PDB file of C-alpha atoms in Angstrom:
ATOM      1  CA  UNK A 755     -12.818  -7.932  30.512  1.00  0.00           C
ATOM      2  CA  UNK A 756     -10.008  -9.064  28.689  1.00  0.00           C
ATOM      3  CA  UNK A 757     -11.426  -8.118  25.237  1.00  0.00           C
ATOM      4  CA  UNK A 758     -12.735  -5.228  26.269  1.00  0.00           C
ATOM      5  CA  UNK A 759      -9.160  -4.132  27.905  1.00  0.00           C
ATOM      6  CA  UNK A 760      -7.687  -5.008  24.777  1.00  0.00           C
ATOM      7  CA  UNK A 761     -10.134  -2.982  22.435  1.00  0.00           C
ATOM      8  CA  UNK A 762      -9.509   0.129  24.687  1.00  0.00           C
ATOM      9  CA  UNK A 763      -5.824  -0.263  24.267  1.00  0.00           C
ATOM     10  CA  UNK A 764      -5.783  -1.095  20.182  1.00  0.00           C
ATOM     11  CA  UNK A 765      -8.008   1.526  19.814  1.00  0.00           C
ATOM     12  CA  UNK A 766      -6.344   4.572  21.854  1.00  0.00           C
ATOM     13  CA  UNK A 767      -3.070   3.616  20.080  1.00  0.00           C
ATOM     14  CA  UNK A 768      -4.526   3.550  16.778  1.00  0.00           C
ATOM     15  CA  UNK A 769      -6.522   7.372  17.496  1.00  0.00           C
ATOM     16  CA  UNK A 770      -2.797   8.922  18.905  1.00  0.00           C
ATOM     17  CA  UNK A 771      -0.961   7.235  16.333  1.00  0.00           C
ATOM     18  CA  UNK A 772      -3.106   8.411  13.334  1.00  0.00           C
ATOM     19  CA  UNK A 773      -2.845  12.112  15.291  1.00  0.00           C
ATOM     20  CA  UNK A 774       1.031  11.746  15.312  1.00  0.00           C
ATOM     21  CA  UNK A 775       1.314  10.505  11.628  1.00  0.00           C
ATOM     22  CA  UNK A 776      -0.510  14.271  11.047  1.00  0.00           C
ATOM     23  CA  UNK A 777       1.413  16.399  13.135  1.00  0.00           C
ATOM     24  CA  UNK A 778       4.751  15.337  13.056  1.00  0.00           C
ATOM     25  CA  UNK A 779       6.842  17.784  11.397  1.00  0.00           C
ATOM     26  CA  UNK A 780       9.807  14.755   9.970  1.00  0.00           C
ATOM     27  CA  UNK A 781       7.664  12.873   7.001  1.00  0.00           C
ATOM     28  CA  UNK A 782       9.742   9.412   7.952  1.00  0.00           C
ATOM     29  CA  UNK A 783       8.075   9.733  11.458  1.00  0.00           C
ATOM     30  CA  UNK A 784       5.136  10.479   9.956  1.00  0.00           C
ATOM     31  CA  UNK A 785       5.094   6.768   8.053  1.00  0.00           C
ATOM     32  CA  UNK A 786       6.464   5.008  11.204  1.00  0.00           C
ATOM     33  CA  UNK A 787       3.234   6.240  13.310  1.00  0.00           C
ATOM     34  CA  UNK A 788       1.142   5.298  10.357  1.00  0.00           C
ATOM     35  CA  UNK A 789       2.770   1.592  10.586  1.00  0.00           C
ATOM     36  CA  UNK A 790       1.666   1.776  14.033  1.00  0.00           C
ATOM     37  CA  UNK A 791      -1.877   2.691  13.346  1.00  0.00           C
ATOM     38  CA  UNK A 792      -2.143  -0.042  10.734  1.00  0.00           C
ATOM     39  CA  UNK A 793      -0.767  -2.992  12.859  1.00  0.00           C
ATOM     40  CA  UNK A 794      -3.110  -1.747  15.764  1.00  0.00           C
ATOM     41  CA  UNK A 795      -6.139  -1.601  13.389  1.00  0.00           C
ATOM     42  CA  UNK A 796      -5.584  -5.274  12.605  1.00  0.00           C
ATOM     43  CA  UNK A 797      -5.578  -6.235  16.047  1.00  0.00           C
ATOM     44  CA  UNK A 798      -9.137  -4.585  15.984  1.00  0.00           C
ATOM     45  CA  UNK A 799     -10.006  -6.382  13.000  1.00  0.00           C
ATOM     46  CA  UNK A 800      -8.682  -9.508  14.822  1.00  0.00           C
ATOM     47  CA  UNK A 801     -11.055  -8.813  18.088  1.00  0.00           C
ATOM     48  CA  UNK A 802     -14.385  -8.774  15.754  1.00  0.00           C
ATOM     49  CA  UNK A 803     -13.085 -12.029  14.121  1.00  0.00           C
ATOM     50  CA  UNK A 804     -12.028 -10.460  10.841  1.00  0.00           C
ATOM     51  CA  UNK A 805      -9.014 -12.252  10.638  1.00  0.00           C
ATOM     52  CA  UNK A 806      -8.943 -11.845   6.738  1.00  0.00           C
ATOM     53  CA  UNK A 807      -9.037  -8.265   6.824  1.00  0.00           C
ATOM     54  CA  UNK A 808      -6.428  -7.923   9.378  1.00  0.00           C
ATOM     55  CA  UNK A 809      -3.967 -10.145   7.351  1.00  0.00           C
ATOM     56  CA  UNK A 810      -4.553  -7.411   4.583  1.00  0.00           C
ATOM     57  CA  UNK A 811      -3.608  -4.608   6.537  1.00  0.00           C
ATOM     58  CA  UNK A 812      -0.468  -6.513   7.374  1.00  0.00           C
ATOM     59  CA  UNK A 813       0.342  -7.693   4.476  1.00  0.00           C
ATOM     60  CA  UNK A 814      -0.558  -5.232   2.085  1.00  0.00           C
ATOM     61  CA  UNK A 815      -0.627  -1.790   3.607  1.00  0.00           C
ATOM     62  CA  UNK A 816       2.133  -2.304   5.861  1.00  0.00           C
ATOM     63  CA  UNK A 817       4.591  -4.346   3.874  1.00  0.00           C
ATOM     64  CA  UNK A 818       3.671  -2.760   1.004  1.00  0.00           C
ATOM     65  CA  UNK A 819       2.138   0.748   0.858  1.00  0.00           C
ATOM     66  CA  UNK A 820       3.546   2.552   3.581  1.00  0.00           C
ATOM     67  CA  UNK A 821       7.099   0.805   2.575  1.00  0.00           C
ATOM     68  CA  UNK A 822       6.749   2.055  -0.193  1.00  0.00           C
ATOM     69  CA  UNK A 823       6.153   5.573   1.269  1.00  0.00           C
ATOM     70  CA  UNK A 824       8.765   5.499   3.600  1.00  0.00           C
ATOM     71  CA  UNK A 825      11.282   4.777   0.456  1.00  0.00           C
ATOM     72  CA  UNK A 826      10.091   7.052  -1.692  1.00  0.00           C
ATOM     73  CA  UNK A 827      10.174   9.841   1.235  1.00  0.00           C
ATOM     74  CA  UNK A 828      13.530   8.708   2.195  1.00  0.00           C
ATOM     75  CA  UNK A 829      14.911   8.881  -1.605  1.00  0.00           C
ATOM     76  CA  UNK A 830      13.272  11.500  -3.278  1.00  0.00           C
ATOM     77  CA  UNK A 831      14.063  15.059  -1.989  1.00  0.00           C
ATOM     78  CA  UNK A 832      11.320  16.944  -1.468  1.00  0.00           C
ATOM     79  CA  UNK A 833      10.826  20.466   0.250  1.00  0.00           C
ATOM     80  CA  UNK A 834       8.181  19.644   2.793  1.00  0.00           C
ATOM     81  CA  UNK A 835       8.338  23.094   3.751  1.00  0.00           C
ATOM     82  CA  UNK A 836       7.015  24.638   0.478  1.00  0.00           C
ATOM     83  CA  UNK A 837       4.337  22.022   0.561  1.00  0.00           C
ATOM     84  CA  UNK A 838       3.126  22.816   4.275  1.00  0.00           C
ATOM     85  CA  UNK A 839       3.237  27.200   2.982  1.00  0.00           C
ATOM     86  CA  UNK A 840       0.453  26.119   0.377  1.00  0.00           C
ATOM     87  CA  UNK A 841      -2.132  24.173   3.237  1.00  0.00           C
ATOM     88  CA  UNK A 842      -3.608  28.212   3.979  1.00  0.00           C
ATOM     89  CA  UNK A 843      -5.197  28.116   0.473  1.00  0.00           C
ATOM     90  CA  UNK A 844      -6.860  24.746   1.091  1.00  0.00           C
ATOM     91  CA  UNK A 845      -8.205  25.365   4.887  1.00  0.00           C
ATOM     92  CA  UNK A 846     -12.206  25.803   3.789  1.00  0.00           C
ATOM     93  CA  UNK A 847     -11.735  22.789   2.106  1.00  0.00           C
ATOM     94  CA  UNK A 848      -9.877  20.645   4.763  1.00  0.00           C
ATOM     95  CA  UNK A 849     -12.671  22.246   7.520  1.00  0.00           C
ATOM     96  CA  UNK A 850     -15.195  20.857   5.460  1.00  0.00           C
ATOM     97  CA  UNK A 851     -13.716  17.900   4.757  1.00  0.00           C
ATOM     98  CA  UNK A 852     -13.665  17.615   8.271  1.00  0.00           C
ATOM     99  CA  UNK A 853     -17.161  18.521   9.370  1.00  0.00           C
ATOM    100  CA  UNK A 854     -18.544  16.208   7.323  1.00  0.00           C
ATOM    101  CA  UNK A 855     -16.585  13.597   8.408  1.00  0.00           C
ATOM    102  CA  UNK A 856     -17.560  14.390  12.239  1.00  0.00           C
ATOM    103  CA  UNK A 857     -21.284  14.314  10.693  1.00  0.00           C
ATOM    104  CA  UNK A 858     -20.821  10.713   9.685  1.00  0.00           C
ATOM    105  CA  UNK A 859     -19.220  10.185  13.273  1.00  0.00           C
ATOM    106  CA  UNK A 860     -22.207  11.481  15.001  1.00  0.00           C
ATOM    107  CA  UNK A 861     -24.944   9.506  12.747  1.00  0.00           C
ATOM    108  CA  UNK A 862     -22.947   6.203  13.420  1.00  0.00           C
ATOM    109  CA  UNK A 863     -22.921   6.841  17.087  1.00  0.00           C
ATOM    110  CA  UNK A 864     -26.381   7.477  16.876  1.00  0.00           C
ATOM    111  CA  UNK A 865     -27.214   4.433  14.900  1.00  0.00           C
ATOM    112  CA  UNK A 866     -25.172   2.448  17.345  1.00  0.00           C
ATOM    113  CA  UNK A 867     -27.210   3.637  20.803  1.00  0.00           C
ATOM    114  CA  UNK A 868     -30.567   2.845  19.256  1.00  0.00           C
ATOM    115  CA  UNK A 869     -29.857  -0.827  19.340  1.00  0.00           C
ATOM    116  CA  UNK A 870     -27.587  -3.504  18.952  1.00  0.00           C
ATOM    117  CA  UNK A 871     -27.159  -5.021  15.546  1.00  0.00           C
ATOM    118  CA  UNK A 872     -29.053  -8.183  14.897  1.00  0.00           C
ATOM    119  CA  UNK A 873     -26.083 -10.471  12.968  1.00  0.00           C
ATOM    120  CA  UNK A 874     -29.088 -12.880  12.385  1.00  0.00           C
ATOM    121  CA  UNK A 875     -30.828 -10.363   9.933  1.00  0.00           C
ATOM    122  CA  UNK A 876     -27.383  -9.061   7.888  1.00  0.00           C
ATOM    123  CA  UNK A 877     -27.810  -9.001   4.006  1.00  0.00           C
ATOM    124  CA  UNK A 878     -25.465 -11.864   3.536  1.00  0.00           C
ATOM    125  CA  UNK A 879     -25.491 -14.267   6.002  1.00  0.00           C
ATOM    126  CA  UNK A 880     -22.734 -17.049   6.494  1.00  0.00           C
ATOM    127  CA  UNK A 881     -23.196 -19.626   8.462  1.00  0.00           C
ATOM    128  CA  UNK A 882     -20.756 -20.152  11.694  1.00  0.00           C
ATOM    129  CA  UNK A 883     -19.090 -23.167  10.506  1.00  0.00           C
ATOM    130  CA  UNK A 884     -17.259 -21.321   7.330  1.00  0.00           C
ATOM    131  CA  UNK A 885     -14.252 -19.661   8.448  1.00  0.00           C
ATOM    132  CA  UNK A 886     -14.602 -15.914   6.615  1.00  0.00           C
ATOM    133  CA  UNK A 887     -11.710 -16.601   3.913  1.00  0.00           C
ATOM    134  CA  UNK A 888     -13.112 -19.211   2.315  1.00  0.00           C
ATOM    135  CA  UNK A 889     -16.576 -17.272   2.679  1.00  0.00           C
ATOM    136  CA  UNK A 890     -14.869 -14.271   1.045  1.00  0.00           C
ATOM    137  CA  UNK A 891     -13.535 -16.455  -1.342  1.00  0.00           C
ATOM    138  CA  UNK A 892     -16.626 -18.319  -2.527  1.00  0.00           C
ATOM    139  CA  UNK A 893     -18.308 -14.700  -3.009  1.00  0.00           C
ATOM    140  CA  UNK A 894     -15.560 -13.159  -4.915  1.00  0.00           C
ATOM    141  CA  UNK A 895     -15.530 -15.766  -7.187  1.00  0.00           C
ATOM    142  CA  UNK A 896     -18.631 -16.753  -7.833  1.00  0.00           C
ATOM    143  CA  UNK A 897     -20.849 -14.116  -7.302  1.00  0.00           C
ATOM    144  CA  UNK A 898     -18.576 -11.112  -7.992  1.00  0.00           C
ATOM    145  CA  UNK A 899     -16.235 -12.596 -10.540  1.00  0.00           C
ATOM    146  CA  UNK A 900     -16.980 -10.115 -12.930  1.00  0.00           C
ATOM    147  CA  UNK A 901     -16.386  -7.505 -10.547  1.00  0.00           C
ATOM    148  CA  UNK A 902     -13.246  -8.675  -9.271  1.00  0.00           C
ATOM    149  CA  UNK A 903     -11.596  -9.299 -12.583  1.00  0.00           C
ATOM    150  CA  UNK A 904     -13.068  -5.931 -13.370  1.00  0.00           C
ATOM    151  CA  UNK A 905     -11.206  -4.203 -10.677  1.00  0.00           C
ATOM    152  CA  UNK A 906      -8.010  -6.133 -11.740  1.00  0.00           C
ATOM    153  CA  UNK A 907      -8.049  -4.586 -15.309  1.00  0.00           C
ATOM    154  CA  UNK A 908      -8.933  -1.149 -13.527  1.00  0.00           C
ATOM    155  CA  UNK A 909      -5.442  -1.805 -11.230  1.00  0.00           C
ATOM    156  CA  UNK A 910      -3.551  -2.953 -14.365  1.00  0.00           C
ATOM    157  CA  UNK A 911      -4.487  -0.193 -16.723  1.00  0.00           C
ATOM    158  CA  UNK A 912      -3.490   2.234 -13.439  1.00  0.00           C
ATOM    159  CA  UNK A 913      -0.157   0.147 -13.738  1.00  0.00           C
ATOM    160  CA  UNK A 914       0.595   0.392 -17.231  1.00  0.00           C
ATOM    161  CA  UNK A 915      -0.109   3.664 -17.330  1.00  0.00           C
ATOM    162  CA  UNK A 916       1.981   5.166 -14.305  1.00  0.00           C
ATOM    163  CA  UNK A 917       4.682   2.991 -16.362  1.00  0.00           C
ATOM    164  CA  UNK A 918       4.168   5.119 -19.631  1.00  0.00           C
ATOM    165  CA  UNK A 919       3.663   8.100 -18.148  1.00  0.00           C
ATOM    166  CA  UNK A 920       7.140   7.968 -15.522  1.00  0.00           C
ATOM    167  CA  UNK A 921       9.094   6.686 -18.489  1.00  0.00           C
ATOM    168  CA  UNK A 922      11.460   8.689 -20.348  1.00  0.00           C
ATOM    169  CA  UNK A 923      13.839   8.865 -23.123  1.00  0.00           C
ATOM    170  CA  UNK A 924      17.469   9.398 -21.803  1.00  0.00           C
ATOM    171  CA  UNK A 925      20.301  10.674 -24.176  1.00  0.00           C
ATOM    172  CA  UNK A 926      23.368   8.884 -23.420  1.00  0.00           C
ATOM    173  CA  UNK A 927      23.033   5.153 -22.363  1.00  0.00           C
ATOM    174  CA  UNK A 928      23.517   2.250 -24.296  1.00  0.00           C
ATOM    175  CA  UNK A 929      20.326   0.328 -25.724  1.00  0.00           C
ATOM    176  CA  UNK A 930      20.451  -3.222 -25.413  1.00  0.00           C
ATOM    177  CA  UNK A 931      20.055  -4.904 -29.177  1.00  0.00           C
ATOM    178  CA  UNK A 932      18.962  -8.568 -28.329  1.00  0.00           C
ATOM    179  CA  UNK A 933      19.350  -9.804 -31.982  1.00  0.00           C
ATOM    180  CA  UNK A 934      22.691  -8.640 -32.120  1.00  0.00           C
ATOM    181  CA  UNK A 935      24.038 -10.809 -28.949  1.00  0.00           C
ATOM    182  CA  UNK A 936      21.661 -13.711 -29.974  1.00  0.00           C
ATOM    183  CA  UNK A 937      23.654 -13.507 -33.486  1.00  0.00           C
ATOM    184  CA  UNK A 938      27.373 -13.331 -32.057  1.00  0.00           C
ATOM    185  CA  UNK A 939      29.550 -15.970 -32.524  1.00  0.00           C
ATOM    186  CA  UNK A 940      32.485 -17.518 -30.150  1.00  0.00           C
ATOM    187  CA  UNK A 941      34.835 -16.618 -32.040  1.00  0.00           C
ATOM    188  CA  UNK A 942      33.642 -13.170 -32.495  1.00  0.00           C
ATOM    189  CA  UNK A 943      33.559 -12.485 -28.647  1.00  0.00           C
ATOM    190  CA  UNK A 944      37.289 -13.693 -27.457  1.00  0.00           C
ATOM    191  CA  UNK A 945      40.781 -13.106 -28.991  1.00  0.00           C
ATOM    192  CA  UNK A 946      43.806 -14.734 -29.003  1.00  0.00           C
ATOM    193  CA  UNK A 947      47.257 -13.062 -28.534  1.00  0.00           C
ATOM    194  CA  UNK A 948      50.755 -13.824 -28.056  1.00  0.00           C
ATOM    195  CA  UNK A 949      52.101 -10.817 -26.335  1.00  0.00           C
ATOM    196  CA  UNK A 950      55.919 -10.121 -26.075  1.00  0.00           C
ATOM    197  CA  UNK A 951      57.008 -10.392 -22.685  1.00  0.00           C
ATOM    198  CA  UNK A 952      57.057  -7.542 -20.356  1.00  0.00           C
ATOM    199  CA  UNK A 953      54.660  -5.911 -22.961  1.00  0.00           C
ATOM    200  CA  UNK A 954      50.778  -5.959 -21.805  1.00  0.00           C
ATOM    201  CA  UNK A 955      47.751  -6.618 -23.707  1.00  0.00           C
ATOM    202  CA  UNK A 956      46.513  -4.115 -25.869  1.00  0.00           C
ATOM    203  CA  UNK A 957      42.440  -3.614 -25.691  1.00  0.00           C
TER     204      UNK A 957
END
């Protein structure tokens, strides 16, 4: 009763939240509901024992991704206005977007009331005495290893090359030369004077 009181609640919140994040009109409210949504979709992932995968919504997408929307909201100014005149022009594609996902609601409710799910007969089996980290773990590396260090390169290339692409060439500062502090001397870098008194230091 308890779990299933609990399920109810997580996943109510999570539906109104995820509503909210859409319709609210401020963009920093719309990252706080999405915070909400995230920490109540982990406590779903926590009621089907998927304790990993709520850690990473946690951890990841909620101290890191929609941080880092919330600063770059709060810092950059944009003109959520102009963007919201433009959303006419893409309507027949958000209405399809949206039909078909409502078509892949419908088949999974459909594939749900035919039967339960036999965990017995699942693809990859585990057996009940591995907790699921270290099960994740020995799959990742061992039988995906290439595929996980594949998808690392993938995420650094995407790194490196929001870095190149963001960076610019700005008239006006000072470049740092590190040879030419490595090569000055002591005596170089201080000075002595004897300055007459009442007189100050000339720079």
């Amino acid at each position: 009763m308890i779990q299933a009181l609990a399920f109810y609640l997580f996943a109510f919140v999570v539906v109104l939240s995820g509503a909210l994040t859409i319709a609210s009109r401020n963009p920093v409210h719309s990252v706080m509901w999405l915070i909400l949504a995230f920490f109540n979709a982990a406590g779903l992932m926590i009621l089907v024992g998927a304790e990993f995968i709520a850690m990473l919504l946690v951890i990841v997408y909620v101290g890191a991704v929609a941080v880092l929307f919330l600063f770059v909201v709060m810092m950059l100014d944009i003109d959520f206005t102009e963007l919201r005149a433009g959303v006419a022009r893409y309507f027949g594609i958000g209405l399809a977007l949206a039909v078909a996902l409502a078509a892949e609601v419908m088949i999974a409710i459909g594939a749900w009331s035919t039967g339960p799910i036999q965990l017995a007969r699942r693809v990859a089996p585990i057996d009940d005495t591995v907790p699921n980290i270290q099960a994740i773990g020995n799959l990742l590396y061992t039988r995906y290893l290439f595929v996980f260090e594949g998808a690392g390169l993938v995420l650094l290339v995407a790194m490196i090359g929001a870095i190149v692409l963001t960076h610019r060439q700005r008239g006006g500062v000072k470049a740092q030369n590190i040879s030419r502090q490595n090569a000055r001397r002591p005596q170089d870098a201080t000075r002595n004077t004897s300055p007459v008194v009442g007189q100050g230091v000339e720079l």
